[in-house]
Coordinates of N, CA and C in Angstrom, one line a residue:
M1001 N 7.6 50.4 32.3 CA 8.3 51.0 31.2 C 9.8 51.1 31.6
A1002 N 10.1 51.3 32.9 CA 11.5 51.4 33.3 C 12.2 50.1 33.0
F1003 N 11.5 49.0 33.1 CA 12.1 47.7 32.9 C 12.6 47.6 31.4
W1004 N 11.7 48.0 30.5 CA 12.0 48.0 29.1 C 13.2 48.9 28.7
E1005 N 13.2 50.1 29.4 CA 14.2 51.1 29.1 C 15.6 50.6 29.6
D1006 N 15.5 49.9 30.8 CA 16.8 49.4 31.3 C 17.3 48.3 30.4
W1007 N 16.3 47.4 29.9 CA 16.7 46.3 29.1 C 17.3 46.8 27.7
C1008 N 16.7 47.9 27.3 CA 17.1 48.6 26.1 C 18.6 49.0 26.2
R1009 N 18.9 49.7 27.3 CA 20.2 50.2 27.5 C 21.2 49.0 27.5
R1010 N 20.9 47.9 28.3 CA 21.8 46.8 28.4 C 21.9 46.1 27.1
G1011 N 20.9 46.2 26.2 CA 20.9 45.5 24.9 C 21.7 46.3 23.9
G1012 N 22.2 47.5 24.2 CA 23.1 48.2 23.3 C 22.3 48.9 22.2
C1013 N 21.1 49.2 22.4 CA 20.3 50.0 21.3 C 20.9 51.4 21.2
C1014 N 21.0 51.9 20.0 CA 21.6 53.2 19.8 C 20.9 54.3 20.4
D1015 N 19.6 54.2 20.4 CA 18.7 55.3 20.9 C 17.6 54.7 21.6
C1016 N 17.5 55.0 22.9 CA 16.5 54.4 23.7 C 15.1 54.9 23.4
D1017 N 15.1 56.1 22.6 CA 13.8 56.6 22.2 C 13.2 55.8 21.1
C1018 N 13.9 54.8 20.6 CA 13.3 54.0 19.5 C 12.4 53.0 20.0
D1019 N 12.0 53.0 21.3 CA 11.1 52.0 21.9 C 11.6 50.6 21.8
C1020 N 12.9 50.5 21.7 CA 13.6 49.2 21.7 C 13.2 48.4 20.5
D1021 N 13.1 49.0 19.3 CA 12.9 48.3 18.1 C 13.9 47.2 17.9
C1022 N 15.1 47.4 18.2 CA 16.1 46.4 18.0 C 15.9 45.2 18.9
S1023 N 15.3 45.4 20.1 CA 15.1 44.2 21.0 C 13.9 43.4 20.5
W1024 N 12.9 44.1 19.9 CA 11.8 43.3 19.3 C 12.3 42.5 18.1
K1025 N 13.2 43.0 17.4 CA 13.8 42.3 16.2 C 14.5 41.0 16.8
E1026 N 15.3 41.3 17.8 CA 16.0 40.1 18.4 C 15.0 39.1 18.9
C1027 N 14.0 39.6 19.6 CA 12.9 38.6 20.1 C 12.3 37.8 19.0
A1028 N 12.0 38.5 17.8 CA 11.4 37.8 16.7 C 12.4 36.7 16.1
I1029 N 13.7 37.1 16.1 CA 14.7 36.2 15.5 C 14.8 35.0 16.4
W1030 N 14.8 35.2 17.8 CA 15.0 34.1 18.7 C 13.7 33.2 18.7
T1031 N 12.6 33.8 18.5 CA 11.3 33.1 18.5 C 11.3 32.1 17.3
A1032 N 11.8 32.7 16.1 CA 11.9 31.9 14.9 C 12.8 30.7 15.1
V1033 N 14.0 31.0 15.7 CA 15.0 30.0 15.9 C 14.5 28.9 16.8
I1034 N 13.8 29.3 17.9 CA 13.3 28.3 18.8 C 12.2 27.4 18.2
A1035 N 11.3 28.1 17.4 CA 10.3 27.4 16.7 C 10.9 26.4 15.7
G1036 N 12.0 26.8 15.0 CA 12.6 25.9 14.0 C 13.3 24.8 14.7
V1037 N 13.9 25.0 15.8 CA 14.6 23.9 16.6 C 13.5 22.9 17.1
G1038 N 12.4 23.5 17.6 CA 11.3 22.6 18.1 C 10.7 21.8 17.0
G1039 N 10.5 22.4 15.8 CA 10.0 21.6 14.7 C 10.9 20.5 14.3
L1040 N 12.2 20.8 14.3 CA 13.2 19.8 14.0 C 13.2 18.7 14.9
I1041 N 13.1 19.0 16.2 CA 13.0 17.9 17.2 C 11.8 17.0 17.0
V1042 N 10.7 17.6 16.7 CA 9.5 16.9 16.5 C 9.7 16.0 15.3
L1043 N 10.3 16.5 14.2 CA 10.5 15.7 13.0 C 11.4 14.5 13.3
L1044 N 12.5 14.8 14.1 CA 13.4 13.7 14.4 C 12.7 12.6 15.3
V1045 N 11.8 13.0 16.2 CA 11.1 12.1 17.0 C 10.2 11.2 16.1
F1046 N 9.5 11.8 15.1 CA 8.7 11.0 14.2 C 9.5 10.1 13.3
A1047 N 10.7 10.6 12.9 CA 11.5 9.9 12.0 C 12.3 8.7 12.6
F1048 N 12.7 8.9 13.9 CA 13.6 7.9 14.5 C 13.0 7.2 15.7
A1049 N 12.2 7.8 16.5 CA 11.6 7.2 17.7 C 10.3 6.5 17.4
L1050 N 9.5 7.0 16.6 CA 8.2 6.3 16.3 C 8.2 5.4 15.1
V1051 N 7.5 4.3 15.2 CA 7.4 3.5 14.0 C 5.9 3.3 13.7
F1052 N 5.6 3.2 12.4 CA 4.2 3.1 12.0 C 4.0 1.8 11.1
P1053 N 2.9 1.2 11.3 CA 2.7 0.0 10.5 C 2.5 0.3 9.0
P1054 N 2.7 -0.6 8.1 CA 2.4 -0.4 6.7 C 1.0 -0.2 6.4
K1055 N 0.6 0.4 5.3 CA -0.7 0.5 4.8 C -0.9 -0.3 3.5
A1056 N -2.0 -1.0 3.4 CA -2.2 -1.8 2.2 C -3.6 -1.6 1.6
G1057 N -3.6 -1.9 0.3 CA -4.9 -1.8 -0.4 C -4.8 -2.6 -1.7
T1058 N -6.0 -2.9 -2.2 CA -6.1 -3.7 -3.5 C -6.4 -2.6 -4.6
D1059 N -5.5 -2.6 -5.6 CA -5.7 -1.6 -6.7 C -6.5 -2.2 -7.8
D1060 N -6.5 -3.5 -8.0 CA -7.2 -4.1 -9.1 C -7.4 -5.6 -8.8
A1061 N -8.5 -6.2 -9.3 CA -8.8 -7.6 -9.1 C -9.6 -8.1 -10.3
V1062 N -9.3 -9.3 -10.8 CA -10.1 -9.9 -11.9 C -10.4 -11.3 -11.5
L1063 N -11.7 -11.6 -11.6 CA -12.2 -13.0 -11.4 C -12.8 -13.5 -12.7
Q1064 N -12.0 -14.4 -13.3 CA -12.4 -14.9 -14.6 C -13.1 -16.3 -14.6
R1065 N -13.1 -16.9 -13.4 CA -13.8 -18.2 -13.3 C -14.1 -18.4 -11.8
F1066 N -15.3 -18.9 -11.5 CA -15.6 -19.2 -10.1 C -16.9 -20.1 -10.2
A1067 N -16.6 -21.4 -10.1 CA -17.7 -22.4 -10.3 C -17.6 -23.4 -9.2
L1068 N -18.7 -23.7 -8.6 CA -18.8 -24.7 -7.5 C -19.5 -25.9 -7.9
A1069 N -19.0 -27.0 -7.5 CA -19.7 -28.3 -7.6 C -20.0 -28.8 -6.2
P1070 N -21.3 -28.5 -5.8 CA -21.6 -28.9 -4.4 C -21.5 -30.4 -4.1
G1071 N -21.0 -30.7 -2.9 CA -20.9 -32.1 -2.6 C -21.9 -32.5 -1.5
T1072 N -22.0 -33.8 -1.2 CA -22.8 -34.3 -0.1 C -21.9 -35.1 0.8
P1073 N -21.6 -34.6 2.0 CA -22.1 -33.3 2.5 C -21.4 -32.1 1.9
P1074 N -21.8 -30.9 2.2 CA -21.2 -29.7 1.6 C -19.7 -29.6 1.7
S1075 N -19.1 -30.2 2.8 CA -17.7 -30.2 3.0 C -16.9 -30.9 1.9
N1076 N -17.6 -31.7 1.1 CA -17.0 -32.5 0.0 C -17.1 -31.7 -1.3
S1077 N -17.4 -30.4 -1.3 CA -17.6 -29.7 -2.5 C -16.2 -29.4 -3.2
A1078 N -16.3 -29.1 -4.5 CA -15.1 -28.8 -5.3 C -15.4 -27.4 -6.0
I1079 N -14.3 -26.7 -6.2 CA -14.4 -25.4 -6.8 C -13.3 -25.2 -7.9
S1080 N -13.7 -24.5 -8.9 CA -12.8 -24.1 -10.0 C -12.8 -22.6 -10.1
Y1081 N -11.6 -22.0 -10.2 CA -11.4 -20.6 -10.1 C -10.2 -20.1 -10.8
N1082 N -10.2 -18.8 -11.1 CA -9.1 -18.1 -11.7 C -9.2 -16.6 -11.2
V1083 N -8.2 -16.2 -10.3 CA -8.3 -14.9 -9.7 C -6.9 -14.2 -9.8
T1084 N -6.9 -12.9 -10.1 CA -5.7 -12.1 -10.1 C -6.0 -10.9 -9.3
V1085 N -5.1 -10.6 -8.4 CA -5.3 -9.4 -7.5 C -4.0 -8.6 -7.5
T1086 N -4.1 -7.3 -7.7 CA -3.0 -6.4 -7.6 C -3.0 -5.6 -6.3
L1087 N -2.0 -5.7 -5.5 CA -2.0 -5.0 -4.2 C -0.9 -4.0 -4.1
S1088 N -1.1 -3.0 -3.3 CA 0.0 -2.0 -3.0 C 0.2 -2.0 -1.5
L1089 N 1.4 -1.9 -1.1 CA 1.8 -1.8 0.3 C 2.7 -0.6 0.5
R1090 N 2.3 0.3 1.4 CA 3.0 1.6 1.6 C 3.7 1.6 2.9
N1091 N 5.0 2.0 2.9 CA 5.7 2.2 4.2 C 5.6 3.7 4.5
P1092 N 4.9 4.1 5.6 CA 4.7 5.5 5.9 C 5.8 6.1 6.7
N1093 N 6.8 5.3 7.1 CA 7.8 5.9 8.0 C 8.8 6.7 7.2
L1094 N 9.3 7.8 7.9 CA 10.2 8.7 7.3 C 11.6 8.2 7.2
Y1095 N 12.0 7.3 8.1 CA 13.4 6.9 8.1 C 13.5 5.3 8.1
R1096 N 12.6 4.6 8.8 CA 12.8 3.2 9.0 C 12.3 2.4 7.8
G1097 N 13.2 1.7 7.2 CA 12.7 0.7 6.2 C 12.2 -0.5 6.9
I1098 N 11.6 -1.4 6.1 CA 11.0 -2.6 6.6 C 11.4 -3.8 5.8
S1099 N 11.9 -4.8 6.5 CA 12.3 -6.1 5.9 C 11.2 -7.1 6.1
Y1100 N 10.7 -7.7 5.0 CA 9.6 -8.7 5.0 C 10.1 -10.1 4.7
D1101 N 9.7 -11.0 5.5 CA 9.9 -12.4 5.2 C 9.0 -12.8 4.0
P1102 N 9.1 -14.0 3.4 CA 8.2 -14.4 2.3 C 6.7 -14.2 2.8
V1103 N 5.9 -13.8 1.9 CA 4.5 -13.5 2.2 C 3.6 -14.6 1.7
A1104 N 2.8 -15.3 2.6 CA 1.9 -16.3 2.2 C 0.5 -15.7 1.9
A1105 N -0.1 -16.1 0.8 CA -1.4 -15.6 0.4 C -2.4 -16.7 0.4
A1106 N -3.6 -16.4 1.0 CA -4.7 -17.4 1.0 C -6.0 -16.7 0.6
F1107 N -6.8 -17.4 -0.2 CA -8.1 -16.9 -0.6 C -9.2 -17.8 0.1
S1108 N -10.3 -17.1 0.5 CA -11.4 -17.7 1.2 C -12.7 -17.3 0.6
F1109 N -13.7 -18.2 0.7 CA -15.1 -17.8 0.4 C -15.9 -18.3 1.5
N1110 N -16.7 -17.4 2.0 CA -17.6 -17.7 3.1 C -16.9 -18.4 4.3
G1111 N -15.7 -17.9 4.6 CA -15.0 -18.4 5.7 C -14.2 -19.7 5.5
S1112 N -14.3 -20.2 4.2 CA -13.6 -21.5 3.9 C -12.5 -21.2 2.9
R1113 N -11.3 -21.6 3.2 CA -10.1 -21.3 2.3 C -10.2 -22.3 1.1
F1114 N -10.0 -21.7 -0.1 CA -10.0 -22.6 -1.3 C -8.6 -22.6 -2.0
D1115 N -7.7 -21.6 -1.6 CA -6.4 -21.6 -2.2 C -5.4 -21.0 -1.3
E1116 N -4.3 -21.7 -1.1 CA -3.1 -21.2 -0.3 C -1.8 -21.4 -1.0
S1117 N -1.9 -21.4 -2.3 CA -0.7 -21.7 -3.1 C 0.2 -20.5 -3.4
A1118 N -0.3 -19.3 -3.3 CA 0.5 -18.2 -3.8 C 1.4 -17.7 -2.7
T1119 N 2.6 -17.2 -3.1 CA 3.6 -16.5 -2.2 C 4.2 -15.3 -2.8
V1120 N 4.6 -14.4 -2.0 CA 5.4 -13.2 -2.5 C 6.8 -13.3 -1.9
P1121 N 7.9 -13.3 -2.7 CA 9.2 -13.4 -2.1 C 9.5 -12.3 -1.1
A1122 N 10.5 -12.6 -0.2 CA 10.9 -11.7 0.8 C 11.5 -10.4 0.1
F1123 N 11.3 -9.3 0.7 CA 11.8 -8.0 0.1 C 12.0 -7.0 1.2
Y1124 N 12.8 -5.9 0.8 CA 13.0 -4.8 1.7 C 12.2 -3.6 1.2
H1125 N 11.5 -3.0 2.1 CA 10.6 -1.9 1.7 C 11.2 -0.6 2.2
K1126 N 11.6 0.3 1.3 CA 12.2 1.6 1.6 C 11.2 2.5 2.3
P1127 N 11.7 3.5 3.1 CA 10.8 4.4 3.7 C 10.1 5.3 2.7
R1128 N 8.9 5.6 3.0 CA 8.0 6.5 2.2 C 7.8 5.9 0.7
K1129 N 8.0 4.6 0.6 CA 7.8 4.1 -0.8 C 6.6 3.1 -0.8
T1130 N 6.1 2.9 -2.0 CA 5.0 2.0 -2.2 C 5.4 0.8 -3.0
A1131 N 5.2 -0.4 -2.5 CA 5.5 -1.6 -3.3 C 4.2 -2.2 -3.9
T1132 N 4.3 -2.6 -5.1 CA 3.1 -3.2 -5.8 C 3.5 -4.6 -6.3
F1133 N 2.6 -5.5 -6.0 CA 2.8 -6.9 -6.5 C 1.5 -7.5 -6.9
H1134 N 1.6 -8.6 -7.7 CA 0.4 -9.3 -8.2 C 0.3 -10.7 -7.7
V1135 N -0.9 -11.1 -7.3 CA -1.1 -12.5 -6.8 C -2.1 -13.1 -7.8
T1136 N -1.7 -14.2 -8.4 CA -2.6 -14.9 -9.4 C -2.7 -16.4 -8.9
V1137 N -3.9 -16.9 -8.8 CA -4.2 -18.3 -8.5 C -5.2 -18.8 -9.4
G1138 N -5.2 -20.1 -9.5 CA -6.2 -20.8 -10.4 C -6.2 -22.3 -10.0
G1139 N -7.3 -22.9 -10.2 CA -7.5 -24.4 -10.0 C -8.7 -24.9 -10.6
V1140 N -8.8 -26.2 -10.8 CA -9.9 -26.9 -11.3 C -10.3 -28.0 -10.4
D1141 N -11.6 -28.0 -9.9 CA -12.1 -29.0 -9.0 C -11.3 -29.2 -7.8
K1142 N -10.9 -28.1 -7.2 CA -10.1 -28.2 -6.0 C -11.1 -28.4 -4.8
P1143 N -10.7 -29.2 -3.8 CA -11.6 -29.5 -2.7 C -11.8 -28.2 -1.8
V1144 N -13.0 -27.9 -1.4 CA -13.2 -26.8 -0.5 C -14.3 -27.3 0.5
K1145 N -13.9 -27.0 1.8 CA -14.8 -27.5 2.9 C -15.8 -26.4 3.3
L1146 N -16.9 -26.3 2.5 CA -17.9 -25.4 2.7 C -18.9 -26.0 3.7
A1147 N -19.6 -25.1 4.5 CA -20.7 -25.5 5.2 C -22.0 -25.3 4.3
A1148 N -23.1 -25.8 4.8 CA -24.3 -25.7 4.0 C -24.6 -24.2 3.7
A1149 N -24.4 -23.3 4.7 CA -24.6 -21.9 4.5 C -23.7 -21.4 3.4
G1150 N -22.5 -21.9 3.2 CA -21.6 -21.5 2.2 C -22.1 -21.9 0.8
V1151 N -22.7 -23.0 0.7 CA -23.2 -23.4 -0.6 C -24.4 -22.5 -1.0
T1152 N -25.2 -22.2 0.0 CA -26.4 -21.3 -0.2 C -25.9 -19.9 -0.6
A1153 N -24.9 -19.4 0.1 CA -24.3 -18.1 -0.3 C -23.8 -18.1 -1.7
F1154 N -23.1 -19.2 -2.1 CA -22.5 -19.3 -3.4 C -23.6 -19.2 -4.5
K1155 N -24.7 -19.9 -4.3 CA -25.8 -19.9 -5.2 C -26.4 -18.5 -5.3
A1156 N -26.6 -17.8 -4.2 CA -27.1 -16.5 -4.2 C -26.2 -15.5 -4.9
E1157 N -24.9 -15.6 -4.7 CA -24.0 -14.6 -5.3 C -23.7 -15.0 -6.8
N1158 N -23.8 -16.3 -7.1 CA -23.7 -16.7 -8.5 C -24.8 -16.1 -9.4
A1159 N -26.0 -15.9 -8.8 CA -27.1 -15.4 -9.5 C -26.8 -13.9 -9.9
T1160 N -26.0 -13.2 -9.2 CA -25.7 -11.8 -9.5 C -24.3 -11.7 -10.2
G1161 N -23.5 -12.7 -10.2 CA -22.2 -12.6 -10.8 C -21.2 -11.9 -10.0
K1162 N -21.5 -11.6 -8.7 CA -20.6 -10.9 -7.8 C -20.4 -11.7 -6.6
F1163 N -19.1 -11.9 -6.3 CA -18.7 -12.8 -5.2 C -17.9 -12.1 -4.1
D1164 N -18.2 -12.3 -2.9 CA -17.4 -11.8 -1.8 C -16.3 -12.8 -1.4
V1165 N -15.1 -12.4 -1.7 CA -13.9 -13.2 -1.5 C -12.9 -12.5 -0.6
E1166 N -12.2 -13.2 0.3 CA -11.3 -12.6 1.2 C -9.9 -13.1 0.8
L1167 N -8.9 -12.1 0.7 CA -7.5 -12.4 0.5 C -6.8 -12.1 1.8
R1168 N -6.0 -13.0 2.3 CA -5.3 -12.8 3.6 C -3.8 -13.1 3.3
L1169 N -3.0 -12.1 3.7 CA -1.5 -12.2 3.6 C -0.9 -12.4 5.0
D1170 N 0.0 -13.3 5.2 CA 0.7 -13.5 6.4 C 2.2 -13.5 6.2
T1171 N 2.9 -12.8 7.1 CA 4.3 -12.7 7.0 C 4.9 -12.2 8.4
A1172 N 6.2 -12.0 8.4 CA 6.8 -11.4 9.6 C 7.7 -10.2 9.0
M1173 N 7.7 -9.1 9.8 CA 8.5 -8.0 9.3 C 9.4 -7.5 10.4
Q1174 N 10.4 -6.7 10.0 CA 11.4 -6.1 11.0 C 11.7 -4.7 10.5
Y1175 N 11.5 -3.8 11.4 CA 11.9 -2.4 11.1 C 13.4 -2.2 11.2
K1176 N 13.9 -1.4 10.3 CA 15.3 -1.1 10.3 C 15.8 -0.5 11.7
G1177 N 16.8 -1.1 12.3 CA 17.3 -0.6 13.5 C 16.6 -1.3 14.7
Q1178 N 15.7 -2.1 14.5 CA 15.0 -2.8 15.6 C 15.3 -4.3 15.5
K1179 N 15.3 -5.0 16.7 CA 15.7 -6.4 16.8 C 14.4 -7.3 16.6
A1180 N 13.3 -6.7 17.0 CA 12.1 -7.5 17.1 C 11.6 -7.9 15.7
R1181 N 11.2 -9.2 15.5 CA 10.5 -9.6 14.3 C 9.0 -9.7 14.6
C1182 N 8.2 -9.0 13.8 CA 6.8 -8.8 14.1 C 5.9 -9.5 13.2
P1183 N 5.1 -10.5 13.7 CA 4.1 -11.1 12.8 C 3.1 -10.1 12.3
L1184 N 2.8 -10.2 11.0 CA 1.9 -9.3 10.4 C 0.9 -10.0 9.5
A1185 N -0.4 -9.6 9.6 CA -1.5 -10.2 8.8 C -2.2 -9.0 8.1
V1186 N -2.5 -9.2 6.8 CA -3.2 -8.2 6.0 C -4.4 -8.9 5.5
I1187 N -5.6 -8.4 5.8 CA -6.9 -8.9 5.3 C -7.5 -8.0 4.3
C1188 N -7.8 -8.5 3.1 CA -8.4 -7.7 2.1 C -9.8 -8.2 1.7
P1189 N -10.9 -7.6 2.1 CA -12.2 -8.1 1.6 C -12.4 -7.6 0.2
L1190 N -12.8 -8.5 -0.7 CA -12.9 -8.2 -2.1 C -14.3 -8.5 -2.6
E1191 N -14.9 -7.6 -3.4 CA -16.2 -7.9 -4.1 C -15.8 -8.0 -5.6
L1192 N -15.8 -9.3 -6.1 CA -15.3 -9.6 -7.4 C -16.4 -9.8 -8.4
Q1193 N -16.4 -9.1 -9.5 CA -17.4 -9.3 -10.6 C -16.8 -10.4 -11.5
L1194 N -17.6 -11.4 -11.7 CA -17.2 -12.5 -12.7 C -17.2 -11.9 -14.1
V1195 N -16.1 -12.0 -14.8 CA -16.0 -11.4 -16.1 C -15.6 -12.5 -17.1
D1196 N -15.9 -12.2 -18.4 CA -15.6 -13.1 -19.5 C -14.1 -12.7 -19.9
P1197 N -13.2 -13.6 -19.9 CA -11.8 -13.2 -20.3 C -11.7 -12.7 -21.7
N1198 N -12.7 -12.9 -22.6 CA -12.7 -12.5 -24.0 C -13.2 -11.1 -24.2
V1199 N -13.7 -10.5 -23.1 CA -14.3 -9.1 -23.2 C -13.5 -8.2 -22.2
A1200 N -13.8 -6.9 -22.4 CA -13.1 -6.0 -21.5 C -13.5 -6.2 -20.0
T1201 N -12.6 -6.0 -19.1 CA -12.9 -6.2 -17.7 C -13.6 -5.1 -17.2
T1202 N -14.4 -5.4 -16.1 CA -15.1 -4.3 -15.4 C -14.2 -3.5 -14.6
A1203 N -14.6 -2.3 -14.3 CA -13.9 -1.4 -13.4 C -13.9 -1.9 -12.0
F1204 N -12.7 -1.9 -11.3 CA -12.6 -2.3 -9.9 C -12.4 -1.1 -9.1
Q1205 N -13.1 -1.0 -8.0 CA -13.0 0.1 -7.0 C -11.9 -0.3 -6.0
R1206 N -10.9 0.6 -5.9 CA -9.8 0.3 -4.9 C -10.4 0.2 -3.5
T1207 N -9.9 -0.8 -2.8 CA -10.4 -1.0 -1.4 C -9.2 -1.1 -0.5
S1208 N -9.4 -0.6 0.7 CA -8.4 -0.7 1.8 C -8.4 -2.0 2.5
C1209 N -7.2 -2.5 2.9 CA -7.0 -3.7 3.6 C -6.9 -3.4 5.1
I1210 N -7.2 -4.4 5.9 CA -7.0 -4.3 7.3 C -5.7 -4.9 7.8
I1211 N -4.9 -4.1 8.6 CA -3.6 -4.5 9.0 C -3.8 -5.0 10.5
L1212 N -3.3 -6.3 10.7 CA -3.3 -6.9 12.0 C -1.8 -7.1 12.4
R1213 N -1.4 -6.6 13.5 CA 0.0 -6.7 14.0 C 0.0 -7.0 15.5
T1214 N 1.0 -7.7 15.9 CA 1.2 -8.1 17.3 C 1.5 -6.9 18.1
K1215 N 1.0 -7.0 19.4 CA 1.3 -5.9 20.4 C 2.5 -6.3 21.2
K1216 N 3.7 -6.0 20.8 CA 4.9 -6.2 21.6 C 5.9 -5.1 21.3
S1217 N 6.9 -5.0 22.1 CA 7.9 -3.9 22.0 C 8.6 -4.1 20.6
G1218 N 8.8 -2.9 19.9 CA 9.5 -2.9 18.7 C 8.6 -3.2 17.5
C1219 N 7.3 -3.4 17.7 CA 6.4 -3.7 16.6 C 5.3 -2.7 16.5

């Protein structure tokens, strides 16, 4: 108690019988100040020191044609298709924008690519923003190098009208203020319902995409 009374006198409290109410107020004020400064430091660390990869998802997808002409051998097969996918890419960083090189898009069925024609132009992604873009591809009797298992899988999925298709995006990105250019791959597994273009489209359930990035400094 003698310590608190001595601290009270040195703190300039008007009446030491007040049990140092003024010192407790000062303590509360300084605690709030320290907590505020600590929170600001943490925020600055998250905003400037740490970088986070983008997040991606497919918001919508329409499959209006998907027909296979099996070949002999199966690697000589041909495919006709019409696919449109709407994707969203979110930059979760508080401060760092992201510059993207042109984005190459490739569609695969059962591990075999059937289209690599689509691209998304280079763009700058602002912090805390979501970019949305559409990828549309189509072809008639395009060669596809399927294995025998791929032809079997196509026949099974064709019976249900639902096809498992993979969309892969490849690009390089650079965070604002960083020198490193970082290879980036986005893999989106899609379950597409074949629809008649003359009728209403079926509802598509949004799916998350897998982000693959290189492990090096600045990425």
